[in-house]
Amino acid sequence: MIHDSFEDFAAALAPMSALMGLDLGDKTIGVAVSDRMRGVASPLETVRRKKFTLDAARLLEIAADREIGGILLGLPKNMDGTEGPRCQSTRAFARNLSRLTDLPIGFWDERLSTVAAEKALLEADTTRKRRGEVIDHVAAGYILQGALDRLRFL
């Protein structure tokens, strides 16, 4: 089920279950997962997008393997807080994914998550080639960590 409110998403989560954060791009999907205590987000992998059924199958395989209790998608709002075409695409992906799983699906404002990930990788002196390989799942980690930090106060 899709939850537009983060508080509703949090209420729908089973206790002691890990979360999966997604950074949806046109060509890739960055994936990060949390621990069961929901304290730390760890970048996991970048899924190269092919077609929805294949992408969803890989994501649900990860969810099953990691015993994920909820999926959080980064919502790419404009800097002024409005929702544009990329948000519509993310919401459509969530609707399609919700038809394939009973896991709660929520959204997290992802503004500047890729910028923060890029900055962290630059500070770590990561090569340009390596940054290109990992930026999406590192950004997913930033998205998920932001949500995990918020969960502590609910």
Short mmCIF file of C-alpha atoms in Angstrom, two decimals:
data_model
loop_
_atom_site.label_atom_id
_atom_site.label_comp_id
_atom_site.label_asym_id
_atom_site.label_seq_id
_atom_site.Cartn_x
_atom_site.Cartn_y
_atom_site.Cartn_z
CA MET A 1 0.00 0.00 0.00
CA ILE A 2 1.20 3.51 -0.83
CA HIS A 3 1.37 6.08 1.96
CA ASP A 4 1.67 9.75 0.99
CA SER A 5 2.23 10.82 4.58
CA PHE A 6 5.52 9.75 6.17
CA GLU A 7 3.74 9.31 9.50
CA ASP A 8 1.24 6.88 7.90
CA PHE A 9 4.11 4.99 6.27
CA ALA A 10 5.91 4.71 9.63
CA ALA A 11 2.73 3.45 11.33
CA ALA A 12 2.31 0.72 8.69
CA LEU A 13 5.78 -0.75 9.27
CA ALA A 14 6.20 -4.05 11.09
CA PRO A 15 8.46 -3.76 14.13
CA MET A 16 12.09 -4.82 13.82
CA SER A 17 12.07 -4.90 10.02
CA ALA A 18 14.63 -3.37 7.68
CA LEU A 19 13.76 -0.69 5.15
CA MET A 20 14.83 -0.26 1.54
CA GLY A 21 15.47 3.19 0.06
CA LEU A 22 15.36 3.83 -3.68
CA ASP A 23 16.78 6.65 -5.77
CA LEU A 24 14.96 6.38 -9.10
CA GLY A 25 16.72 7.68 -12.15
CA ASP A 26 16.01 7.39 -15.86
CA LYS A 27 18.73 4.79 -16.41
CA THR A 28 19.40 3.41 -12.92
CA ILE A 29 17.84 2.75 -9.53
CA GLY A 30 20.06 3.29 -6.52
CA VAL A 31 19.28 0.86 -3.70
CA ALA A 32 20.12 1.19 -0.01
CA VAL A 33 18.99 -0.92 2.94
CA SER A 34 18.81 -0.40 6.67
CA ASP A 35 19.49 -2.70 9.57
CA ARG A 36 16.54 -4.17 11.49
CA MET A 37 16.92 -1.54 14.24
CA ARG A 38 16.53 1.13 11.52
CA GLY A 39 19.58 2.99 12.70
CA VAL A 40 21.94 2.92 9.73
CA ALA A 41 21.38 3.05 5.98
CA SER A 42 23.88 1.18 3.82
CA PRO A 43 24.20 1.73 0.07
CA LEU A 44 23.74 -1.66 -1.57
CA GLU A 45 23.72 -1.60 -5.35
CA THR A 46 22.70 0.21 -8.49
CA VAL A 47 20.15 -1.55 -10.67
CA ARG A 48 20.46 -0.75 -14.37
CA ARG A 49 16.96 -0.07 -15.61
CA LYS A 50 15.70 -2.28 -18.40
CA LYS A 51 11.92 -2.52 -18.22
CA PHE A 52 9.61 -2.23 -15.26
CA THR A 53 8.93 -5.95 -14.80
CA LEU A 54 12.64 -6.79 -14.69
CA ASP A 55 13.47 -3.82 -12.45
CA ALA A 56 10.64 -4.67 -10.04
CA ALA A 57 11.64 -8.33 -9.96
CA ARG A 58 15.18 -7.39 -8.90
CA LEU A 59 13.94 -4.97 -6.24
CA LEU A 60 11.51 -7.52 -4.81
CA GLU A 61 14.27 -10.15 -4.84
CA ILE A 62 16.42 -7.82 -2.73
CA ALA A 63 13.43 -7.13 -0.45
CA ALA A 64 12.87 -10.85 0.09
CA ASP A 65 16.57 -11.63 0.64
CA ARG A 66 16.99 -8.78 3.14
CA GLU A 67 13.62 -9.30 4.87
CA ILE A 68 12.59 -5.75 4.06
CA GLY A 69 9.50 -4.39 5.85
CA GLY A 70 8.94 -1.24 3.79
CA ILE A 71 10.11 0.58 0.66
CA LEU A 72 10.91 4.28 0.61
CA LEU A 73 11.23 6.11 -2.71
CA GLY A 74 13.06 9.39 -3.03
CA LEU A 75 10.60 12.00 -4.29
CA PRO A 76 12.46 14.47 -6.53
CA LYS A 77 10.63 17.69 -5.68
CA ASN A 78 11.62 20.99 -7.22
CA MET A 79 13.61 23.35 -5.01
CA ASP A 80 10.45 25.39 -4.35
CA GLY A 81 8.67 22.26 -3.05
CA THR A 82 6.43 21.74 -6.06
CA GLU A 83 6.14 18.43 -7.87
CA GLY A 84 7.11 18.17 -11.51
CA PRO A 85 7.28 15.41 -14.13
CA ARG A 86 9.95 13.44 -12.23
CA CYS A 87 7.67 13.24 -9.17
CA GLN A 88 4.84 12.00 -11.39
CA SER A 89 7.15 9.32 -12.77
CA THR A 90 8.19 8.27 -9.25
CA ARG A 91 4.57 8.08 -8.11
CA ALA A 92 3.69 5.99 -11.19
CA PHE A 93 6.57 3.62 -10.38
CA ALA A 94 5.24 3.31 -6.81
CA ARG A 95 1.71 2.56 -8.06
CA ASN A 96 3.01 -0.16 -10.38
CA LEU A 97 5.24 -1.62 -7.66
CA SER A 98 2.38 -1.64 -5.15
CA ARG A 99 0.49 -4.02 -7.46
CA LEU A 100 3.31 -6.57 -7.00
CA THR A 101 3.89 -6.38 -3.23
CA ASP A 102 2.04 -5.88 0.03
CA LEU A 103 4.96 -3.99 1.56
CA PRO A 104 4.21 -0.43 2.67
CA ILE A 105 5.57 2.09 0.16
CA GLY A 106 6.35 5.66 1.15
CA PHE A 107 8.11 8.76 -0.13
CA TRP A 108 10.94 10.91 1.17
CA ASP A 109 11.88 14.35 -0.13
CA GLU A 110 15.18 13.75 -1.88
CA ARG A 111 16.15 17.32 -2.71
CA LEU A 112 19.95 17.63 -2.75
CA SER A 113 20.57 13.96 -1.87
CA THR A 114 22.64 13.44 -5.03
CA VAL A 115 24.55 16.66 -4.32
CA ALA A 116 25.35 15.43 -0.79
CA ALA A 117 26.40 12.02 -2.12
CA GLU A 118 28.63 13.62 -4.75
CA LYS A 119 30.25 15.85 -2.12
CA ALA A 120 30.92 12.89 0.18
CA LEU A 121 32.47 10.91 -2.68
CA LEU A 122 34.65 13.89 -3.66
CA GLU A 123 35.81 14.28 -0.05
CA ALA A 124 36.70 10.58 -0.06
CA ASP A 125 38.86 11.27 -3.14
CA THR A 126 36.85 8.84 -5.27
CA THR A 127 37.78 8.76 -8.95
CA ARG A 128 35.33 10.15 -11.49
CA LYS A 129 34.76 6.67 -12.93
CA ARG A 130 34.05 5.16 -9.51
CA ARG A 131 31.74 8.07 -8.57
CA GLY A 132 29.70 7.34 -11.68
CA GLU A 133 29.39 3.70 -10.64
CA VAL A 134 28.28 4.32 -7.05
CA ILE A 135 26.57 7.73 -6.96
CA ASP A 136 23.03 6.35 -7.29
CA HIS A 137 23.17 3.88 -4.42
CA VAL A 138 25.09 6.34 -2.25
CA ALA A 139 22.29 8.87 -2.92
CA ALA A 140 19.76 6.16 -1.98
CA GLY A 141 21.68 5.79 1.27
CA TYR A 142 21.31 9.53 1.97
CA ILE A 143 17.58 9.33 1.24
CA LEU A 144 17.09 6.35 3.52
CA GLN A 145 19.26 7.75 6.31
CA GLY A 146 17.22 10.95 6.35
CA ALA A 147 14.05 8.91 6.79
CA LEU A 148 15.63 6.71 9.48
CA ASP A 149 16.67 9.82 11.40
CA ARG A 150 13.10 11.13 11.19
CA LEU A 151 11.67 7.80 12.41
CA ARG A 152 13.50 8.26 15.71
CA PHE A 153 11.26 11.23 16.50
CA LEU A 154 7.89 9.63 15.69
#
